[in-house]
Amino acid sequence: MVAPMAGGPSTPELAAAGSNAGALGFVAAGYLSAESLAERLTAARRLTAGPVGVNLFVPQPSAALPADIERYARDLSGEAQRYRVSLGEPRFDDDGWAAKLGVVLDLRPQVVSFTFGLPSPGECARLRAAGITTVGTVTTVAEAGAAVSCGVDALVVQGPAAGGHRGTFDPAAPPAGAPLHELLRSVLTETDLPVVAAGGLMTAEDIATVREAGVVAAQLGTAFLLADEAGSTPVHRAALRDPQFTETVVTRAFSGRYARGLRNRFITEHDGQAPLGYPEVHYLTSPVRAASVRSGDPQATNVWAGTGFRAARTAPAADIIGALV
Ligand SMILES: Cc1cc2nc3c(=O)[nH]c(=O)nc-3n(C[C@H](O)[C@H](O)[C@H](O)COP(=O)(O)O)c2cc1C
C-alpha cells in the first residue's frame, strides 16, 4: 500500500500510479476541504481502473490548554520575526469530518482508512453497507481491540519507526511504543482480521519479514516521498537527500501532536517548549512553516520522514514498487 500522506506528498497521480502498479494507492483527506477531497478522488479514479483508498483524520477532543498555547506563541515570536510572518490563529476544528464522510459515502472509494481514532460503530456500519472496506490504523494492542469492536474490516498496525504523525487515538500517549515486530506479534494473536504492517519498511526484505510474521500487506510512506508522482515540496525532497540531516525524531513542536521527522533547527530549539494541542499548534505554526518552505529553508518546517529515509529513491512510483516486490 502506498501510504496516505496528507499535507502534500499524496497526489491523485501517486495514488493512481500505486494502484496501476498493483499496489493500493490512497488519497489523503487530512487538511483538505471536502470539495478538494472529492476532486482528488475523482482525479485519481480518472487515472486508474484499479482500487483507490481514502484516508480520513478522525477528530479527537483537543488536549490544548489556552495558557500553554499562549506561552508557546510567545516562545515562537522570534521565528515569526525571522520569517516575517504573523503566527497563525490557534483554532480547533474537526478537519471537516462529517462532510468528508459524506463525500466517501457518495463517491464510494474501495477502501477508507482512518487515523487518530475510529469512526462510531454506526458510521463504520454505514461505510460497510456502502460496499467500502474499512481500515483502522492502530499503534497498540488496546487500539487494535477497539478497532475490532468498532467493526472495521482490516487493521494497519503502525510501528514507532513510521514517518509523519503517530496514529495514536490518545494524543497525549507517550511517543515511544513497542517495536513493529513485537506489536505485530501481539496484534496477530488477538485478531483474525487482515493486518497490514507500517513503519520503517523500505526494502523487499523488510516486506518479506513482515509477510512472514503473518501480515497480508505492507504500507510504505517514506519510500514514496521522492517518487516522481509525489507532491513532496522541493524543500522536503532536498532535505531527505541532504547529508546534514542525520536522524529523525518524534516531536510535537510543529502540530501539538507527536510526529516523526528529520531533526532540524526548529525541533532542536522548540521541542522542549511545545505543548500538546492538535490542531491548535498546527495552525499556530502554519505561517512559519509555509514561509520556511517558500524561502527554500528546511530548518523551520516539518520534514516528516520515517527512520528509513536514507533508503528513499527518486524514481517513478511503479519502479519503486517493482523493486519492493
Ligand atoms: C509525510 C507523511 C504524511 C503522512 N500523512 C498521513 C496521513 O495523512 N494519514 C495517515 O494515516 N498516515 C499518514 N502518514 C503515515 C503513513 O500512513 C504510514 O503509516 C507511514 O509512512 C509508514 O512508515 P514509513 O514512513 O516508515 O513508511 C504520513 C507519513 C508521512 C511520511
mmCIF file of C-alpha atoms in Angstrom, residues 11-317:
data_model
loop_
_atom_site.group_PDB
_atom_site.id
_atom_site.type_symbol
_atom_site.label_atom_id
_atom_site.label_comp_id
_atom_site.label_asym_id
_atom_site.label_seq_id
_atom_site.Cartn_x
_atom_site.Cartn_y
_atom_site.Cartn_z
ATOM 1 C CA THR A 11 -1.415 13.328 -5.030
ATOM 2 C CA PRO A 12 -4.037 11.717 -7.278
ATOM 3 C CA GLU A 13 -1.110 10.840 -9.578
ATOM 4 C CA LEU A 14 0.735 8.976 -6.796
ATOM 5 C CA ALA A 15 -2.410 7.134 -5.680
ATOM 6 C CA ALA A 16 -3.191 6.085 -9.255
ATOM 7 C CA ALA A 17 0.403 5.131 -10.039
ATOM 8 C CA GLY A 18 0.397 2.904 -6.953
ATOM 9 C CA SER A 19 -2.815 1.180 -7.955
ATOM 10 C CA ASN A 20 -1.715 0.871 -11.587
ATOM 11 C CA ALA A 21 1.460 -0.879 -10.422
ATOM 12 C CA GLY A 22 -0.503 -3.462 -8.437
ATOM 13 C CA ALA A 23 -0.345 -1.762 -5.043
ATOM 14 C CA LEU A 24 -3.164 0.201 -3.378
ATOM 15 C CA GLY A 25 -2.888 3.972 -3.639
ATOM 16 C CA PHE A 26 -4.508 6.474 -1.263
ATOM 17 C CA VAL A 27 -5.969 9.939 -1.412
ATOM 18 C CA ALA A 28 -5.085 11.586 1.925
ATOM 19 C CA ALA A 29 -8.054 13.667 3.064
ATOM 20 C CA GLY A 30 -6.351 15.322 6.054
ATOM 21 C CA TYR A 31 -6.254 19.178 5.888
ATOM 22 C CA LEU A 32 -8.246 19.194 2.611
ATOM 23 C CA SER A 33 -11.723 20.655 2.213
ATOM 24 C CA ALA A 34 -14.469 18.156 1.397
ATOM 25 C CA GLU A 35 -14.626 19.679 -2.116
ATOM 26 C CA SER A 36 -10.888 19.123 -2.681
ATOM 27 C CA LEU A 37 -11.213 15.573 -1.414
ATOM 28 C CA ALA A 38 -13.987 14.899 -3.950
ATOM 29 C CA GLU A 39 -11.894 16.468 -6.735
ATOM 30 C CA ARG A 40 -8.796 14.477 -5.860
ATOM 31 C CA LEU A 41 -10.649 11.201 -5.562
ATOM 32 C CA THR A 42 -12.333 11.812 -8.922
ATOM 33 C CA ALA A 43 -8.944 12.741 -10.450
ATOM 34 C CA ALA A 44 -7.300 9.584 -9.095
ATOM 35 C CA ARG A 45 -10.097 7.453 -10.481
ATOM 36 C CA ARG A 46 -9.664 9.002 -13.914
ATOM 37 C CA LEU A 47 -6.043 7.835 -13.836
ATOM 38 C CA THR A 48 -6.612 4.234 -12.752
ATOM 39 C CA ALA A 49 -9.128 1.459 -13.157
ATOM 40 C CA GLY A 50 -7.690 -0.124 -10.011
ATOM 41 C CA PRO A 51 -8.924 0.327 -6.435
ATOM 42 C CA VAL A 52 -8.342 3.639 -4.654
ATOM 43 C CA GLY A 53 -8.343 4.297 -0.916
ATOM 44 C CA VAL A 54 -9.193 7.445 1.041
ATOM 45 C CA ASN A 55 -7.673 8.200 4.438
ATOM 46 C CA LEU A 56 -9.542 10.305 6.999
ATOM 47 C CA PHE A 57 -8.331 12.075 10.160
ATOM 48 C CA VAL A 58 -10.704 11.141 12.980
ATOM 49 C CA PRO A 59 -11.344 14.182 15.210
ATOM 50 C CA GLN A 60 -10.367 13.921 18.873
ATOM 51 C CA PRO A 61 -11.051 16.367 21.682
ATOM 52 C CA SER A 62 -8.034 18.673 21.855
ATOM 53 C CA ALA A 63 -5.595 18.452 24.755
ATOM 54 C CA ALA A 64 -4.723 22.148 24.329
ATOM 55 C CA LEU A 65 -4.698 24.398 27.394
ATOM 56 C CA PRO A 66 -5.063 28.071 26.377
ATOM 57 C CA ALA A 67 -2.306 29.243 28.748
ATOM 58 C CA ASP A 68 0.156 26.710 27.291
ATOM 59 C CA ILE A 69 -0.692 27.720 23.737
ATOM 60 C CA GLU A 70 -0.213 31.417 24.612
ATOM 61 C CA ARG A 71 3.140 30.653 26.219
ATOM 62 C CA TYR A 72 4.249 28.695 23.128
ATOM 63 C CA ALA A 73 3.145 31.571 20.902
ATOM 64 C CA ARG A 74 5.469 33.846 22.931
ATOM 65 C CA ASP A 75 8.294 31.285 22.553
ATOM 66 C CA LEU A 76 7.761 31.324 18.775
ATOM 67 C CA SER A 77 7.701 35.108 18.321
ATOM 68 C CA GLY A 78 11.362 35.076 17.193
ATOM 69 C CA GLU A 79 10.519 32.561 14.458
ATOM 70 C CA ALA A 80 7.680 34.783 13.244
ATOM 71 C CA GLN A 81 10.064 37.758 13.070
ATOM 72 C CA ARG A 82 12.767 35.739 11.368
ATOM 73 C CA TYR A 83 10.399 34.588 8.582
ATOM 74 C CA ARG A 84 8.489 37.924 8.510
ATOM 75 C CA VAL A 85 5.061 36.409 9.173
ATOM 76 C CA SER A 86 2.463 36.534 11.937
ATOM 77 C CA LEU A 87 1.760 33.354 13.856
ATOM 78 C CA GLY A 88 -1.496 31.617 12.949
ATOM 79 C CA GLU A 89 -4.754 31.640 14.913
ATOM 80 C CA PRO A 90 -4.607 28.581 17.224
ATOM 81 C CA ARG A 91 -8.125 27.351 16.482
ATOM 82 C CA PHE A 92 -9.799 23.977 16.861
ATOM 83 C CA ASP A 93 -11.649 22.197 14.080
ATOM 84 C CA ASP A 94 -12.644 18.627 13.307
ATOM 85 C CA ASP A 95 -10.994 18.510 9.855
ATOM 86 C CA GLY A 96 -14.456 18.529 8.246
ATOM 87 C CA TRP A 97 -15.243 15.016 9.447
ATOM 88 C CA ALA A 98 -18.979 14.896 8.647
ATOM 89 C CA ALA A 99 -18.579 16.494 5.209
ATOM 90 C CA LYS A 100 -15.729 14.149 4.254
ATOM 91 C CA LEU A 101 -17.671 11.127 5.464
ATOM 92 C CA GLY A 102 -20.452 12.367 3.154
ATOM 93 C CA VAL A 103 -18.004 12.528 0.231
ATOM 94 C CA VAL A 104 -16.785 8.958 0.718
ATOM 95 C CA LEU A 105 -20.332 7.626 1.167
ATOM 96 C CA ASP A 106 -21.237 9.386 -2.081
ATOM 97 C CA LEU A 107 -18.204 8.528 -4.199
ATOM 98 C CA ARG A 108 -17.531 5.124 -2.644
ATOM 99 C CA PRO A 109 -13.815 4.509 -2.920
ATOM 100 C CA GLN A 110 -12.976 0.823 -2.471
ATOM 101 C CA VAL A 111 -11.171 1.431 0.831
ATOM 102 C CA VAL A 112 -11.389 4.032 3.614
ATOM 103 C CA SER A 113 -8.727 4.062 6.314
ATOM 104 C CA PHE A 114 -8.729 6.125 9.498
ATOM 105 C CA THR A 115 -6.005 7.622 11.627
ATOM 106 C CA PHE A 116 -6.044 9.294 15.100
ATOM 107 C CA GLY A 117 -9.025 7.180 16.151
ATOM 108 C CA LEU A 118 -12.081 5.346 14.887
ATOM 109 C CA PRO A 119 -15.465 6.259 13.473
ATOM 110 C CA SER A 120 -18.507 5.404 15.577
ATOM 111 C CA PRO A 121 -19.758 1.826 15.086
ATOM 112 C CA GLY A 122 -22.760 3.351 13.261
ATOM 113 C CA GLU A 123 -20.532 5.277 10.830
ATOM 114 C CA CYS A 124 -18.425 2.168 10.304
ATOM 115 C CA ALA A 125 -21.559 0.150 9.522
ATOM 116 C CA ARG A 126 -22.752 2.809 7.022
ATOM 117 C CA LEU A 127 -19.416 2.671 5.209
ATOM 118 C CA ARG A 128 -19.515 -1.111 5.077
ATOM 119 C CA ALA A 129 -23.123 -1.057 3.861
ATOM 120 C CA ALA A 130 -21.921 1.223 1.017
ATOM 121 C CA GLY A 131 -19.519 -1.544 -0.036
ATOM 122 C CA ILE A 132 -16.439 0.248 1.319
ATOM 123 C CA THR A 133 -13.675 -1.750 3.033
ATOM 124 C CA THR A 134 -12.810 -0.017 6.308
ATOM 125 C CA VAL A 135 -9.316 0.004 7.802
ATOM 126 C CA GLY A 136 -8.337 1.232 11.263
ATOM 127 C CA THR A 137 -4.784 2.459 11.939
ATOM 128 C CA VAL A 138 -3.608 1.274 15.366
ATOM 129 C CA THR A 139 -0.412 1.696 17.377
ATOM 130 C CA THR A 140 -1.126 -0.524 20.412
ATOM 131 C CA VAL A 141 -2.885 -3.802 21.215
ATOM 132 C CA ALA A 142 -5.602 -1.842 23.061
ATOM 133 C CA GLU A 143 -6.275 0.297 19.967
ATOM 134 C CA ALA A 144 -6.423 -2.884 17.864
ATOM 135 C CA GLY A 145 -9.067 -4.266 20.245
ATOM 136 C CA ALA A 146 -11.103 -1.057 19.954
ATOM 137 C CA ALA A 147 -10.874 -1.178 16.136
ATOM 138 C CA VAL A 148 -12.090 -4.781 16.091
ATOM 139 C CA SER A 149 -15.040 -3.872 18.366
ATOM 140 C CA CYS A 150 -15.879 -0.922 16.138
ATOM 141 C CA GLY A 151 -16.343 -3.298 13.208
ATOM 142 C CA VAL A 152 -13.536 -2.404 10.789
ATOM 143 C CA ASP A 153 -12.547 -4.912 8.088
ATOM 144 C CA ALA A 154 -8.757 -4.660 8.498
ATOM 145 C CA LEU A 155 -6.034 -3.049 10.586
ATOM 146 C CA VAL A 156 -2.928 -1.045 9.745
ATOM 147 C CA VAL A 157 -0.512 -1.678 12.595
ATOM 148 C CA GLN A 158 1.780 1.357 12.682
ATOM 149 C CA GLY A 159 5.097 0.887 14.456
ATOM 150 C CA PRO A 160 7.198 3.643 16.065
ATOM 151 C CA ALA A 161 9.632 3.990 13.120
ATOM 152 C CA ALA A 162 6.865 5.438 10.891
ATOM 153 C CA GLY A 163 7.199 8.869 9.350
ATOM 154 C CA GLY A 164 4.603 11.579 9.947
ATOM 155 C CA HIS A 165 2.044 11.715 12.736
ATOM 156 C CA ARG A 166 1.659 8.760 15.043
ATOM 157 C CA GLY A 167 -1.823 7.351 14.582
ATOM 158 C CA THR A 168 -2.404 7.107 18.352
ATOM 159 C CA PHE A 169 -6.000 7.546 19.500
ATOM 160 C CA ASP A 170 -4.852 9.401 22.636
ATOM 161 C CA PRO A 171 -2.812 12.411 21.504
ATOM 162 C CA ALA A 172 -1.129 12.520 24.920
ATOM 163 C CA ALA A 173 0.094 8.916 24.695
ATOM 164 C CA PRO A 174 3.887 8.788 25.060
ATOM 165 C CA PRO A 175 5.520 8.535 21.637
ATOM 166 C CA ALA A 176 7.733 5.512 22.292
ATOM 167 C CA GLY A 177 5.967 2.246 21.622
ATOM 168 C CA ALA A 178 6.751 -1.433 21.181
ATOM 169 C CA PRO A 179 8.843 -2.113 18.056
ATOM 170 C CA LEU A 180 6.798 -3.045 14.980
ATOM 171 C CA HIS A 181 7.594 -6.758 15.092
ATOM 172 C CA GLU A 182 6.619 -7.077 18.737
ATOM 173 C CA LEU A 183 3.425 -5.123 18.138
ATOM 174 C CA LEU A 184 2.552 -7.250 15.102
ATOM 175 C CA ARG A 185 3.043 -10.449 17.080
ATOM 176 C CA SER A 186 0.715 -9.260 19.844
ATOM 177 C CA VAL A 187 -1.974 -7.933 17.493
ATOM 178 C CA LEU A 188 -1.901 -11.024 15.257
ATOM 179 C CA THR A 189 -2.555 -13.283 18.236
ATOM 180 C CA GLU A 190 -5.523 -11.122 19.295
ATOM 181 C CA THR A 191 -7.397 -10.888 15.985
ATOM 182 C CA ASP A 192 -8.289 -12.807 12.836
ATOM 183 C CA LEU A 193 -8.746 -9.592 10.837
ATOM 184 C CA PRO A 194 -6.297 -8.954 7.979
ATOM 185 C CA VAL A 195 -3.359 -6.941 9.299
ATOM 186 C CA VAL A 196 -1.181 -4.500 7.334
ATOM 187 C CA ALA A 197 2.257 -3.558 8.707
ATOM 188 C CA ALA A 198 3.565 0.028 8.563
ATOM 189 C CA GLY A 199 6.568 1.907 9.864
ATOM 190 C CA GLY A 200 10.184 1.804 8.742
ATOM 191 C CA LEU A 201 9.646 -0.631 5.851
ATOM 192 C CA MET A 202 11.870 0.392 2.935
ATOM 193 C CA THR A 203 13.019 -2.741 1.083
ATOM 194 C CA ALA A 204 11.772 -6.025 -0.370
ATOM 195 C CA GLU A 205 13.491 -7.765 2.565
ATOM 196 C CA ASP A 206 11.639 -5.606 5.094
ATOM 197 C CA ILE A 207 8.354 -6.545 3.416
ATOM 198 C CA ALA A 208 9.254 -10.243 3.292
ATOM 199 C CA THR A 209 9.954 -10.175 7.033
ATOM 200 C CA VAL A 210 6.554 -8.729 7.944
ATOM 201 C CA ARG A 211 4.847 -11.083 5.485
ATOM 202 C CA GLU A 212 6.480 -13.998 7.304
ATOM 203 C CA ALA A 213 5.114 -12.609 10.558
ATOM 204 C CA GLY A 214 1.617 -13.050 9.112
ATOM 205 C CA VAL A 215 0.504 -9.716 7.665
ATOM 206 C CA VAL A 216 -1.399 -9.508 4.371
ATOM 207 C CA ALA A 217 0.248 -6.300 3.189
ATOM 208 C CA ALA A 218 2.772 -3.599 3.977
ATOM 209 C CA GLN A 219 2.075 0.135 3.900
ATOM 210 C CA LEU A 220 5.022 2.352 2.993
ATOM 211 C CA GLY A 221 5.134 6.134 3.145
ATOM 212 C CA THR A 222 8.714 7.369 3.339
ATOM 213 C CA ALA A 223 9.728 5.033 0.481
ATOM 214 C CA PHE A 224 7.452 7.130 -1.794
ATOM 215 C CA LEU A 225 8.319 10.658 -0.625
ATOM 216 C CA LEU A 226 10.766 11.052 -3.520
ATOM 217 C CA ALA A 227 8.549 9.308 -6.104
ATOM 218 C CA ASP A 228 8.146 11.364 -9.279
ATOM 219 C CA GLU A 229 4.375 11.495 -8.743
ATOM 220 C CA ALA A 230 4.573 12.582 -5.088
ATOM 221 C CA GLY A 231 3.686 16.166 -4.208
ATOM 222 C CA SER A 232 6.536 16.480 -1.677
ATOM 223 C CA THR A 233 7.888 20.055 -1.771
ATOM 224 C CA PRO A 234 11.341 20.748 -3.243
ATOM 225 C CA VAL A 235 12.498 21.579 0.302
ATOM 226 C CA HIS A 236 11.246 18.216 1.583
ATOM 227 C CA ARG A 237 12.895 16.352 -1.315
ATOM 228 C CA ALA A 238 16.231 18.151 -0.900
ATOM 229 C CA ALA A 239 16.299 17.648 2.891
ATOM 230 C CA LEU A 240 15.752 13.893 2.550
ATOM 231 C CA ARG A 241 18.945 13.720 0.474
ATOM 232 C CA ASP A 242 20.945 16.304 2.438
ATOM 233 C CA PRO A 243 23.781 14.738 4.464
ATOM 234 C CA GLN A 244 23.440 17.456 7.162
ATOM 235 C CA PHE A 245 20.249 15.668 8.312
ATOM 236 C CA THR A 246 21.361 12.567 10.101
ATOM 237 C CA GLU A 247 18.397 11.487 12.208
ATOM 238 C CA THR A 248 14.640 11.546 12.635
ATOM 239 C CA VAL A 249 12.939 12.359 15.927
ATOM 240 C CA VAL A 250 9.401 12.300 17.267
ATOM 241 C CA THR A 251 8.253 15.825 18.094
ATOM 242 C CA ARG A 252 5.131 17.814 18.917
ATOM 243 C CA ALA A 253 6.834 21.120 18.088
ATOM 244 C CA PHE A 254 5.042 21.649 14.761
ATOM 245 C CA SER A 255 1.494 20.433 15.343
ATOM 246 C CA GLY A 256 0.962 19.717 19.042
ATOM 247 C CA ARG A 257 0.737 16.017 18.213
ATOM 248 C CA TYR A 258 3.603 13.536 18.080
ATOM 249 C CA ALA A 259 5.075 13.019 14.607
ATOM 250 C CA ARG A 260 8.380 11.756 13.243
ATOM 251 C CA GLY A 261 10.530 13.949 11.023
ATOM 252 C CA LEU A 262 14.089 14.993 10.272
ATOM 253 C CA ARG A 263 15.661 16.790 13.218
ATOM 254 C CA ASN A 264 16.123 20.424 12.171
ATOM 255 C CA ARG A 265 16.722 23.735 13.945
ATOM 256 C CA PHE A 266 13.029 24.303 14.810
ATOM 257 C CA ILE A 267 12.807 20.941 16.577
ATOM 258 C CA THR A 268 16.094 21.426 18.408
ATOM 259 C CA GLU A 269 15.052 24.878 19.655
ATOM 260 C CA HIS A 270 11.352 24.331 20.381
ATOM 261 C CA ASP A 271 10.635 20.672 21.077
ATOM 262 C CA GLY A 272 11.213 21.167 24.797
ATOM 263 C CA GLN A 273 8.721 24.097 24.940
ATOM 264 C CA ALA A 274 5.955 22.709 22.734
ATOM 265 C CA PRO A 275 2.652 21.842 24.418
ATOM 266 C CA LEU A 276 0.257 19.146 23.322
ATOM 267 C CA GLY A 277 -2.698 20.598 21.457
ATOM 268 C CA TYR A 278 -3.646 19.448 17.990
ATOM 269 C CA PRO A 279 -4.822 21.122 15.791
ATOM 270 C CA GLU A 280 -4.270 24.448 17.618
ATOM 271 C CA VAL A 281 -0.464 24.209 17.473
ATOM 272 C CA HIS A 282 -0.670 23.082 13.823
ATOM 273 C CA TYR A 283 -2.489 26.337 12.949
ATOM 274 C CA LEU A 284 -0.224 28.424 15.203
ATOM 275 C CA THR A 285 2.977 27.300 13.416
ATOM 276 C CA SER A 286 1.491 27.092 9.922
ATOM 277 C CA PRO A 287 2.633 30.542 8.604
ATOM 278 C CA VAL A 288 6.216 29.974 9.841
ATOM 279 C CA ARG A 289 6.332 26.533 8.217
ATOM 280 C CA ALA A 290 4.912 27.873 4.959
ATOM 281 C CA ALA A 291 7.402 30.777 4.904
ATOM 282 C CA SER A 292 10.274 28.385 5.589
ATOM 283 C CA VAL A 293 9.197 26.264 2.604
ATOM 284 C CA ARG A 294 8.755 29.363 0.396
ATOM 285 C CA SER A 295 12.270 30.505 1.172
ATOM 286 C CA GLY A 296 13.760 27.089 0.429
ATOM 287 C CA ASP A 297 14.811 26.645 4.066
ATOM 288 C CA PRO A 298 14.380 23.171 5.637
ATOM 289 C CA GLN A 299 15.081 24.428 9.188
ATOM 290 C CA ALA A 300 11.638 25.690 10.274
ATOM 291 C CA THR A 301 9.250 23.329 8.536
ATOM 292 C CA ASN A 302 8.115 19.813 9.307
ATOM 293 C CA VAL A 303 10.166 17.442 7.156
ATOM 294 C CA TRP A 304 8.226 14.302 8.023
ATOM 295 C CA ALA A 305 10.158 11.091 7.436
ATOM 296 C CA GLY A 306 10.448 7.621 8.907
ATOM 297 C CA THR A 307 13.667 6.188 10.297
ATOM 298 C CA GLY A 308 14.452 4.518 6.951
ATOM 299 C CA PHE A 309 14.587 7.798 4.985
ATOM 300 C CA ARG A 310 18.129 7.202 3.719
ATOM 301 C CA ALA A 311 16.785 4.356 1.539
ATOM 302 C CA ALA A 312 14.161 6.521 -0.254
ATOM 303 C CA ARG A 313 14.775 6.691 -4.010
ATOM 304 C CA THR A 314 13.860 9.199 -6.701
ATOM 305 C CA ALA A 315 12.021 7.225 -9.391
ATOM 306 C CA PRO A 316 8.563 6.669 -10.843
ATOM 307 C CA ALA A 317 6.314 5.008 -8.222
#
